[in-house]
Amino acid sequence: MNDTLGRPLRNLRLSVTDRCNLRCQYCMPEDDYVWLPREDVLRFEETSALVDIFLSLGVDKIRLTGGEPLLRRDVAALVQMIAAKPGLNDLALTTNGVLLADQVDALKAAGLRRITVSLDTLHPDRFKKLTRFDQLEAVHAGIAGARRAFGHLKIDTVVIRGVNDDELISLIEYGRSVNGEIRFIEYMDVGGASRWSPDCVVSRHDMLETLARHYGAVAAVDEPGSTAPADRYALEDGTTFGIIASTTDPFCRTCDRSRLTADGMWYLCLYATRGLDLRAPLRQGVPVEELKALIANGWGVREDRGAEDRVALGDRRAFVPVQDLLRKDPHLEMHTRGG
Ligand code: SAM
């Protein structure tokens, strides 16, 4: 199953809720949001049925996300339904960590294989300002739980100029202390990031320079054939970390990701403005073979290179600058589409 650019359908991001228990300034800066109607949100059985079809078409990696996936009641039950499916090579979850300490054992027992926790700052005041909730201690507890249950984890950090770009070294050190590999993410001009501006972006180049000034040589880790968004690097002592340079040097050429929202809209690119509604045909009882053809055809004509198109723009601003537009179509939001 290849698209028009020869990219296989392999990676599926499943957003299980559009709700979040943080309000990160770079993702959900507004005071109020339009939420997906509850009756539209797929039941676990419905999600599981769609996952079966995606697996039959070549998907072999699934990541649960959101919104905050741990807000979805009994998400471990969904993990259990998916983990047992033949053909699945990887099942991961991305969380802000706030509710993780209490759920990590159930997730592990249900068959979750890997966990990524998002953490942008180690300063309590800064965390509170950035996320608008005083929950840094809960995140630390979640990370400790992930380490205990899984042995290791990944930690995703969005680096924003003037906000947390002075923490690259402390985050690397923190990652070491919890057996977590840090992945620094360039601030992206995605939907939801309505306050984005190019001045706030810290490029991969600048991050590497800062780290090399402190640690000495930073070597690229060669990973032939990898389609992972992060380029990985190693410090002289062997500590590894990643950088996701989606803003300055996108990986569209190898992007095998698509996203299913909690209400069953399928998006082929983080920047796509239109998705394919899979909930309606599923609920209408359309036969599996027809759903399969719908998805296969959708992928077959995929030509999205959203992040590259953004780079080509030159004069770059927020992708969806008008909040009214986001209100009209919540699917344009990062927290709905699934990060
Ligand atoms: N709530 C979960 C979490 O915090 O990880 C999952 C959803 S969140 C939308 C997924 C990831 O997207 C987080 O690591 C978040 O920092 C990242 N993200 C959100 N907005 C972003 C932006 N404008 N640029 C880069 N990353 C962003």
PDB file of C-alpha atoms in Angstrom, residues 4 10 49 77 116 126 136 141 185 202 206 228 235 241 270 272 300 312 319:
ATOM      1  CA  THR A   4       1.731   8.616  -4.918  1.00  0.00           C
ATOM      2  CA  ARG A  10       2.499   1.940   8.218  1.00  0.00           C
ATOM      3  CA  ALA A  49     -12.836  -2.591  13.999  1.00  0.00           C
ATOM      4  CA  ALA A  77      -9.050  -1.771  27.867  1.00  0.00           C
ATOM      5  CA  THR A 116       6.517   8.784  25.650  1.00  0.00           C
ATOM      6  CA  ARG A 126       7.608  27.792  34.344  1.00  0.00           C
ATOM      7  CA  LEU A 136       4.955  19.109  37.515  1.00  0.00           C
ATOM      8  CA  ALA A 141       5.649  10.678  39.449  1.00  0.00           C
ATOM      9  CA  ILE A 185      10.915  19.100  18.957  1.00  0.00           C
ATOM     10  CA  VAL A 202      14.771  27.127  17.876  1.00  0.00           C
ATOM     11  CA  ASP A 206      20.865  26.017  17.038  1.00  0.00           C
ATOM     12  CA  ALA A 228      11.224   7.904  12.568  1.00  0.00           C
ATOM     13  CA  LEU A 235      27.228  12.564  23.128  1.00  0.00           C
ATOM     14  CA  PHE A 241      18.919  12.086  22.238  1.00  0.00           C
ATOM     15  CA  LEU A 270      -0.754  16.926  10.255  1.00  0.00           C
ATOM     16  CA  ALA A 272      -4.235  18.491   5.969  1.00  0.00           C
ATOM     17  CA  GLY A 300      -3.307   5.532  -2.898  1.00  0.00           C
ATOM     18  CA  ALA A 312       8.326  26.695   0.825  1.00  0.00           C
ATOM     19  CA  PHE A 319      -1.143  27.724  10.047  1.00  0.00           C
TER      20      PHE A 319
END
